[in-house]
Coordinates of C-alpha atoms in Angstrom, one line a residue:
Chain A
M169 CA -71.7 46.1 290.2
V170 CA -73.4 42.8 290.7
E171 CA -70.6 41.1 288.8
L172 CA -68.0 42.7 291.1
A173 CA -69.9 41.6 294.2
A174 CA -70.2 38.1 292.8
A175 CA -66.5 38.0 291.9
V176 CA -65.6 39.1 295.4
L177 CA -67.9 36.5 297.0
I178 CA -66.5 33.7 294.8
A179 CA -62.9 34.7 295.4
T180 CA -63.5 34.8 299.2
G181 CA -65.2 31.4 299.0
T182 CA -62.2 30.0 297.1
L183 CA -59.9 31.4 299.8
F184 CA -61.9 29.5 302.4
F185 CA -61.6 26.3 300.3
I186 CA -57.8 26.8 300.1
A187 CA -57.6 27.4 303.9
G188 CA -59.6 24.2 304.4
T189 CA -57.3 22.2 302.1
V190 CA -54.2 23.6 303.9
G191 CA -55.8 22.5 307.2
L192 CA -56.4 19.0 305.7
L193 CA -52.8 18.7 304.7
R194 CA -51.1 20.3 307.7
F195 CA -53.2 19.3 310.8
P196 CA -51.9 16.4 312.9
D197 CA -54.9 14.1 313.3
I198 CA -58.2 13.2 311.7
F199 CA -60.4 15.3 314.0
C200 CA -58.4 18.5 313.5
R201 CA -58.5 17.9 309.7
L202 CA -62.2 17.3 309.7
H203 CA -62.6 20.5 311.8
A204 CA -60.7 22.5 309.2
L205 CA -62.4 20.9 306.2
T206 CA -66.0 20.9 307.2
K207 CA -66.1 24.4 308.6
A208 CA -63.9 26.2 306.1
D209 CA -65.5 24.3 303.1
G210 CA -69.0 24.9 304.4
L211 CA -68.4 28.7 304.5
G212 CA -66.6 28.6 301.2
L213 CA -69.4 26.7 299.6
A214 CA -72.0 29.2 300.9
L215 CA -70.0 32.1 299.6
I216 CA -69.5 30.6 296.2
A217 CA -73.2 29.6 296.0
L218 CA -74.1 33.2 296.9
G219 CA -71.8 34.6 294.2
A220 CA -73.2 32.2 291.6
A221 CA -76.7 33.0 292.6
L222 CA -76.0 36.7 292.0
L223 CA -74.8 35.9 288.5
A224 CA -77.8 33.5 287.8
G225 CA -80.3 35.0 285.4
T226 CA -83.6 33.4 286.4
P227 CA -85.3 32.8 289.7
G228 CA -85.4 29.1 288.7
A229 CA -81.6 29.0 288.5
V230 CA -81.3 30.8 291.9
F231 CA -83.6 28.2 293.3
R232 CA -81.5 25.3 291.9
I233 CA -78.4 26.9 293.4
V234 CA -80.0 27.2 296.8
L235 CA -81.1 23.6 296.6
I236 CA -77.6 22.5 295.6
W237 CA -76.1 24.5 298.4
F238 CA -78.5 23.0 300.9
F239 CA -77.9 19.4 299.9
V240 CA -74.1 19.7 299.5
A241 CA -73.9 21.4 302.9
T242 CA -76.0 18.8 304.7
A243 CA -74.2 16.0 302.8
S244 CA -70.7 17.2 303.7
A245 CA -71.7 17.8 307.3
T246 CA -73.1 14.2 307.4
C247 CA -70.0 12.8 305.8
G248 CA -67.8 14.7 308.3
H249 CA -69.9 13.2 311.1
L250 CA -69.7 9.7 309.7
V251 CA -65.9 9.9 309.2
A252 CA -65.4 11.3 312.8
R253 CA -67.8 8.6 314.2
Y254 CA -66.0 5.8 312.4
A255 CA -62.6 7.2 313.5
R256 CA -63.7 7.5 317.1
Q257 CA -65.2 4.0 317.3
S258 CA -62.3 2.3 315.6
G259 CA -59.6 4.3 317.3
A260 CA -58.1 5.7 314.2
G261 CA -58.0 9.2 315.5
G262 CA -54.5 8.9 316.9
G263 CA -54.9 9.9 320.5
A264 CA -57.7 12.4 320.2
P265 CA -60.8 12.1 322.4
Chain B
M311 CA -52.3 36.1 274.8
T312 CA -53.2 32.9 276.7
D313 CA -56.8 32.3 277.5
P314 CA -57.2 31.7 281.2
L315 CA -59.6 28.9 280.5
M316 CA -56.9 27.3 278.4
I317 CA -54.7 27.1 281.5
F318 CA -57.6 25.7 283.5
D319 CA -58.2 23.0 280.8
L320 CA -54.5 22.1 280.7
L321 CA -54.4 21.8 284.5
L322 CA -57.6 19.7 284.5
A323 CA -56.3 17.4 281.8
L324 CA -53.0 16.9 283.7
A325 CA -54.9 16.3 286.9
I326 CA -57.1 13.7 285.3
V327 CA -54.1 11.8 283.8
A328 CA -52.2 12.1 287.2
L329 CA -55.3 10.7 289.1
A330 CA -55.6 7.8 286.6
V331 CA -51.9 6.9 287.1
A332 CA -52.3 7.3 290.9
S333 CA -55.4 5.2 291.2
L334 CA -53.7 2.4 289.1
S335 CA -50.4 2.6 291.0
V336 CA -51.5 3.0 294.6
R337 CA -51.4 -0.2 296.6
D338 CA -54.2 0.5 299.2
L339 CA -57.6 -0.5 297.8
F340 CA -59.5 2.2 299.7
S341 CA -57.2 4.9 298.4
M342 CA -57.6 3.5 294.9
I343 CA -61.4 3.8 295.1
V344 CA -61.2 7.3 296.4
L345 CA -58.8 8.3 293.7
F346 CA -61.0 6.7 291.1
I347 CA -64.0 8.7 292.4
I348 CA -62.1 12.0 292.2
F349 CA -60.9 10.9 288.7
G350 CA -64.6 10.5 287.7
L351 CA -65.6 13.9 289.1
L352 CA -62.8 15.6 287.2
S353 CA -63.7 13.7 284.1
A354 CA -67.3 15.0 284.5
L355 CA -65.9 18.5 284.7
A356 CA -63.8 17.9 281.6
W357 CA -67.0 16.8 279.7
V358 CA -68.6 20.1 280.8
R359 CA -65.6 21.9 279.4
L360 CA -66.1 20.0 276.2
S361 CA -69.7 21.3 276.0
A362 CA -71.1 17.8 276.6
P363 CA -73.3 18.3 279.7
D364 CA -75.3 15.1 279.0
V365 CA -72.1 13.0 279.2
A366 CA -71.0 15.0 282.2
L367 CA -74.2 14.1 284.0
A368 CA -73.9 10.5 283.1
E369 CA -70.3 10.4 284.1
A370 CA -71.0 12.0 287.5
A371 CA -74.1 9.9 288.3
I372 CA -73.2 6.5 286.9
G373 CA -69.4 6.6 286.3
T374 CA -68.7 8.2 289.6
G375 CA -71.6 8.0 292.0
V376 CA -73.0 4.5 291.4
T377 CA -69.7 3.0 290.4
G378 CA -68.0 4.5 293.4
A379 CA -70.7 3.0 295.7
L380 CA -70.4 -0.4 294.0
L381 CA -66.6 -0.3 294.4
L382 CA -66.8 0.6 298.1
K383 CA -69.5 -2.0 298.7
T384 CA -67.2 -4.6 297.0
L385 CA -64.3 -3.5 299.2
H386 CA -66.5 -3.9 302.3
H387 CA -67.4 -7.4 301.1
L388 CA -63.7 -8.3 300.4
R389 CA -62.8 -7.2 303.9
Y390 CA -65.6 -9.3 305.3
V391 CA -64.6 -12.5 303.4
S392 CA -60.9 -12.0 304.1
G393 CA -61.6 -11.4 307.8
T394 CA -60.0 -7.9 307.9
L395 CA -63.3 -6.0 308.6
G396 CA -62.9 -3.5 311.3
Q397 CA -59.1 -3.7 311.2
Q398 CA -57.2 -0.5 310.6
T399 CA -54.7 -2.2 308.3
A400 CA -54.9 -1.0 304.8
L401 CA -56.1 -3.8 302.4
G402 CA -53.5 -3.9 299.7
V403 CA -54.0 -5.2 296.2
T404 CA -51.9 -8.3 296.6
P405 CA -53.3 -10.3 299.5
V406 CA -56.9 -10.7 298.3
A407 CA -56.3 -13.2 295.5
P408 CA -53.2 -13.2 293.3
V409 CA -54.3 -12.7 289.7
P410 CA -52.6 -15.0 287.2
M411 CA -50.0 -13.4 285.0
G412 CA -51.8 -14.6 281.9
I413 CA -55.0 -12.8 282.8
I414 CA -53.1 -9.6 283.5
L415 CA -51.3 -9.9 280.1
A416 CA -54.6 -10.7 278.3
N417 CA -56.3 -7.7 279.9
A418 CA -53.3 -5.5 279.0
G419 CA -53.5 -6.8 275.5
F420 CA -57.2 -6.1 275.0
C421 CA -56.9 -2.6 276.6
G422 CA -54.0 -1.9 274.4
L423 CA -55.9 -3.0 271.3
I424 CA -58.9 -0.8 272.3
T425 CA -56.6 2.1 272.8
L426 CA -54.9 1.4 269.5
G427 CA -58.3 1.3 267.8
L428 CA -59.4 4.6 269.4
L429 CA -56.1 6.1 268.3
V430 CA -56.7 4.9 264.7
A431 CA -60.3 6.2 264.8
F432 CA -59.1 9.5 266.2
L433 CA -56.4 10.0 263.6
G434 CA -58.7 8.8 260.8
A435 CA -61.5 11.2 261.8
P436 CA -61.6 14.6 260.0
A437 CA -59.9 17.0 262.3
T438 CA -62.1 19.9 261.4
G439 CA -65.6 20.0 259.9
P440 CA -69.2 20.2 260.8
G441 CA -69.5 16.7 262.2
F442 CA -73.1 15.5 262.5
D443 CA -74.4 18.7 264.0
A444 CA -76.0 19.9 260.8
L445 CA -77.5 16.5 260.0
V446 CA -79.0 16.2 263.5
A447 CA -80.3 19.7 263.5
E448 CA -82.0 19.1 260.2
A449 CA -83.7 16.0 261.4
M450 CA -84.7 17.3 264.8
P451 CA -88.3 18.2 263.8
Q452 CA -88.8 14.5 263.0
S453 CA -87.5 13.3 266.4
G454 CA -90.4 14.4 268.6
V455 CA -88.2 16.0 271.2
E456 CA -86.3 19.3 271.4
H457 CA -83.0 18.2 272.9
P458 CA -80.6 16.9 270.1
V459 CA -78.9 14.4 272.4
T460 CA -82.2 12.8 273.4
G461 CA -83.3 12.8 269.8
V462 CA -80.1 10.9 268.8
L463 CA -80.2 8.5 271.7
L464 CA -83.9 7.6 271.7
N465 CA -84.8 8.1 268.1
F466 CA -82.1 8.2 265.5
R467 CA -79.8 5.7 267.2
A468 CA -82.3 4.1 269.5
Y469 CA -80.9 0.6 268.7
D470 CA -77.6 1.5 270.4
T471 CA -79.5 2.7 273.4
L472 CA -81.5 -0.5 273.6
M473 CA -78.2 -2.4 273.6
E474 CA -77.0 -0.3 276.5
V475 CA -80.1 -1.3 278.5
V476 CA -79.5 -4.9 277.5
V477 CA -75.9 -4.6 278.9
L478 CA -77.2 -3.6 282.3
L479 CA -79.7 -6.5 282.2
A480 CA -76.9 -8.9 281.4
A481 CA -74.8 -7.5 284.2
V482 CA -77.5 -8.0 286.8
I483 CA -78.3 -11.5 285.5
A484 CA -74.6 -12.4 285.8
V485 CA -74.3 -10.9 289.3
W486 CA -77.4 -12.8 290.5
Q487 CA -75.8 -16.0 289.1
I488 CA -72.3 -15.8 290.5
E489 CA -72.9 -14.5 294.0
R490 CA -75.4 -17.2 295.1
G491 CA -73.2 -18.9 297.6
L492 CA -71.9 -15.9 299.5
S493 CA -73.5 -14.4 302.5
D494 CA -73.9 -10.7 303.1
A495 CA -71.2 -8.7 305.0
P496 CA -72.8 -7.1 308.1
A497 CA -74.1 -3.7 307.2
P498 CA -72.2 -0.9 309.1
V499 CA -74.2 0.9 311.7
M500 CA -74.3 4.5 310.5
G501 CA -76.0 6.4 313.4
E502 CA -78.8 8.9 313.8
V503 CA -77.3 11.8 311.9
W504 CA -77.0 9.6 308.8
Q505 CA -80.5 8.4 309.2
G506 CA -81.8 11.9 309.5
F507 CA -79.9 12.9 306.4
A508 CA -81.3 10.0 304.5
R509 CA -84.8 10.9 305.5
L510 CA -84.1 14.4 304.3
A511 CA -82.4 13.4 301.1
L512 CA -84.7 10.6 300.0
P513 CA -87.7 12.6 298.8
A514 CA -85.4 15.2 297.2
I515 CA -83.5 12.5 295.2
V516 CA -86.9 11.2 293.9
V517 CA -87.8 14.6 292.7
V518 CA -84.3 15.3 291.2
G519 CA -84.3 11.9 289.4
T520 CA -87.8 12.4 288.0
Y521 CA -86.9 15.9 287.0
L522 CA -83.7 14.7 285.1
L523 CA -85.9 12.2 283.2
W524 CA -88.5 14.8 282.3
V525 CA -86.2 17.6 281.4
G526 CA -84.3 15.2 279.0
A527 CA -86.8 16.0 276.3
E528 CA -85.5 19.6 275.9
A529 CA -82.3 19.9 278.0
P530 CA -79.4 17.7 279.2
G531 CA -80.8 14.8 281.2
G532 CA -82.6 11.6 280.4
A533 CA -83.1 8.0 281.3
F534 CA -79.6 7.0 282.3
Q535 CA -78.9 10.1 284.4
G536 CA -82.4 10.0 286.0
G537 CA -82.1 6.3 286.6
A538 CA -78.7 6.6 288.2
V539 CA -80.0 9.3 290.5
L540 CA -83.1 7.2 291.4
A541 CA -80.8 4.3 292.0
A542 CA -79.4 6.4 294.9
V543 CA -82.8 6.0 296.5
G544 CA -82.3 2.3 296.4
L545 CA -78.8 2.7 297.8
L546 CA -80.1 4.8 300.7
L547 CA -82.9 2.4 301.4
L548 CA -80.5 -0.5 301.5
L549 CA -77.9 1.3 303.6
T550 CA -80.4 2.6 306.1
R551 CA -82.0 -0.9 306.2
A552 CA -85.3 0.7 305.5
Y553 CA -85.7 -1.9 302.9
I554 CA -84.2 -5.4 303.3
P555 CA -84.4 -7.5 300.1
Q556 CA -86.5 -10.6 300.7
P557 CA -86.5 -13.8 298.6
A558 CA -90.2 -13.2 298.0
H559 CA -89.5 -10.0 296.2
R560 CA -87.4 -11.6 293.5
G561 CA -90.3 -11.9 291.1
V562 CA -91.0 -8.2 291.2
A563 CA -87.3 -7.4 290.9
R564 CA -86.9 -9.7 287.9
G565 CA -89.9 -8.0 286.3
A566 CA -88.3 -4.6 286.9
F567 CA -85.0 -5.7 285.5
V568 CA -86.6 -6.9 282.2
L569 CA -89.3 -4.2 282.0
G570 CA -87.1 -1.5 280.3
T571 CA -85.6 -3.8 277.7
A572 CA -88.9 -5.5 277.0
A573 CA -90.9 -2.3 276.7
F574 CA -88.2 -0.6 274.6
A575 CA -88.0 -3.6 272.2
L576 CA -91.8 -4.0 272.1
V577 CA -92.4 -0.4 271.1
A578 CA -89.6 -0.6 268.5
I579 CA -91.2 -3.6 266.9
L580 CA -94.8 -2.5 267.2
V581 CA -94.2 0.8 265.4
A582 CA -92.9 -1.1 262.4
G583 CA -95.3 -1.7 259.6
G584 CA -97.2 0.5 257.2
G585 CA -94.0 1.6 255.5
R586 CA -92.0 2.1 258.7
V587 CA -89.2 0.0 260.0
A588 CA -88.5 -0.9 263.6
F589 CA -87.5 2.1 265.8
E590 CA -89.2 4.5 263.3
Y591 CA -91.8 6.2 265.6
P592 CA -94.8 7.8 263.9
L593 CA -94.2 11.6 264.2
E594 CA -97.4 12.5 266.0
H595 CA -96.7 10.0 268.8
A596 CA -92.9 10.3 268.9
K597 CA -92.7 12.4 272.0
T598 CA -95.2 10.2 273.9
L599 CA -93.4 7.0 272.8
I600 CA -90.0 8.4 273.7
L601 CA -91.2 9.6 277.1
L602 CA -92.9 6.2 277.7
I603 CA -89.7 4.3 276.8
E604 CA -87.5 6.7 278.9
G605 CA -89.8 6.4 281.9
V606 CA -89.9 2.6 281.8
V607 CA -86.1 2.4 281.1
T608 CA -85.4 4.8 284.0
L609 CA -87.3 2.6 286.4
S610 CA -85.4 -0.5 285.1
I611 CA -82.0 1.2 285.3
A612 CA -82.7 2.5 288.9
V613 CA -83.8 -1.0 290.1
T614 CA -81.0 -2.7 288.3
L615 CA -78.3 -0.4 289.6
A616 CA -79.7 -0.7 293.2
A617 CA -79.8 -4.5 292.8
L618 CA -76.2 -4.5 291.5
F619 CA -75.3 -2.5 294.7
H620 CA -77.0 -5.0 296.9
G621 CA -74.9 -7.5 294.9
R622 CA -76.6 -10.8 295.2
E623 CA -79.9 -12.5 294.7
P624 CA -81.8 -12.5 298.0
V625 CA -81.9 -16.2 298.6
A626 CA -83.6 -17.9 301.5
L627 CA -80.7 -20.0 302.7
S628 CA -78.6 -17.0 303.7
E629 CA -81.1 -16.0 306.4
G630 CA -80.2 -18.9 308.7
G631 CA -76.5 -18.6 309.0
R632 CA -73.3 -18.0 307.2
H633 CA -72.6 -19.5 303.9
D634 CA -69.5 -17.6 303.0
T635 CA -66.6 -19.5 301.7

C-alpha cells in the first residue's frame, strides 16, 4: 500500500518534470521558460521527495530527504530569480517586461 | 527478459558520451561549461549505479560543483580581460587566444596515450574474479575505521592520498604564482534574494561538510567530499563579498594550504619506528590518527579550493587601480 502510494507520487512528480522540460523547450522567451521550469519542477521535486520519504526506512533518512527537498527547492528558486534578474537587466529576455 | 535498470544504464551511458562529445564540440564557452557540469552530474549518477557512492560524492562535489564554479569564474575573468563583459554575444572558443597547433597535437597525443594505457590495463585486468574486496575485508579490523574505502584511502594506501593532497597544494602554489599581474574582474551584483539564500545555506553547508567528514569513518564520505562541500562556504563568502581576501591574510592562507600535507606527512613519519614503517598507524590509535588527518586535510582542501576559486594571490598593488593586461 505504501509502495503503491510512493510509486504514484513519484510517477506524478516525474510527469511534472516532463511538463517543465516541455515548457523549457517550447516556450518562446526566457521568462516563460523560467515560469514553466521553476514551478513545474518545484512541484515535481516535492512529489518525488514525498514518495521517496514514504519508502525511506528510518526517521533519519526521512529527515535527510526533507533537508534535501528544502535546499534544492530554495536553491532552484534562487537560481530562477538570478537568471530572470540577469535577463531583465541585460535585456536578454526578448521583449518581455 | 531485459532488466529495466539495464535500459536505464544504457541510456545513461549514451547520455554521458553524448554530453562529452557535445561539450567538446560546442563553440560557445558558456554552453560548454554547462554541458560539462551536466556531464559531471550524470557521471556521478553512473558511479552510483556502479555501487561506488564515494566516487559519486567526490565527482559531484569536486568534479562538478567546484570545477564548474572554477570554470564559470574563469569565463567571467576571460570576458573581463577581453572586454566582452556584459555583452550578450556568446564568447566562442576561437577569439580568446588561438592555441598553437603543436600544443593541440601534443595534448591529443598525451590524451591518446593515456586512453591507450587505460585500454591496455582494462584488457589486461582479469574480467571476473574477487578483486581486492576479500583482501580489504580481511584487513579491515587493522584499519581503525569501519568503511572499507576510508580504510584503503587513509590507511592501506595512505601514500597515494597524501600525493593527492600534494597535487592540490601544487595547484594553488602555481595559481598564486601565475596570476600575480592580473586584476580582479568586478564581482557581479547578485541581489537580495541571493544574499538571503546564502545566509540560509551557509550554516547548513558547514554542517553537511562536517557531517560528510565525520561519517567517512563508517559510510561513504570523507576528507575530499567534506572539503569540497566546505569549500562551497568559501565560494559563498567570496561571492557575497562577506569576505574579501586581504594581502594581510596571505600568511594564514599559506598556513592553511600547507597544513593538510604537513600534518599528514608528519603523522606518517612519526608513527614509524618500533618495528613499524611510515604510514603504519598503531592499531589502538588508528581511528584517532585517521580522523585527525582527515580533519586537517579537509580544512586544507576547503581553503585551497576556495583560494583556487578566488584565483589569485591577494596582492596590495591591485587595490589602487587596474593592472590587467
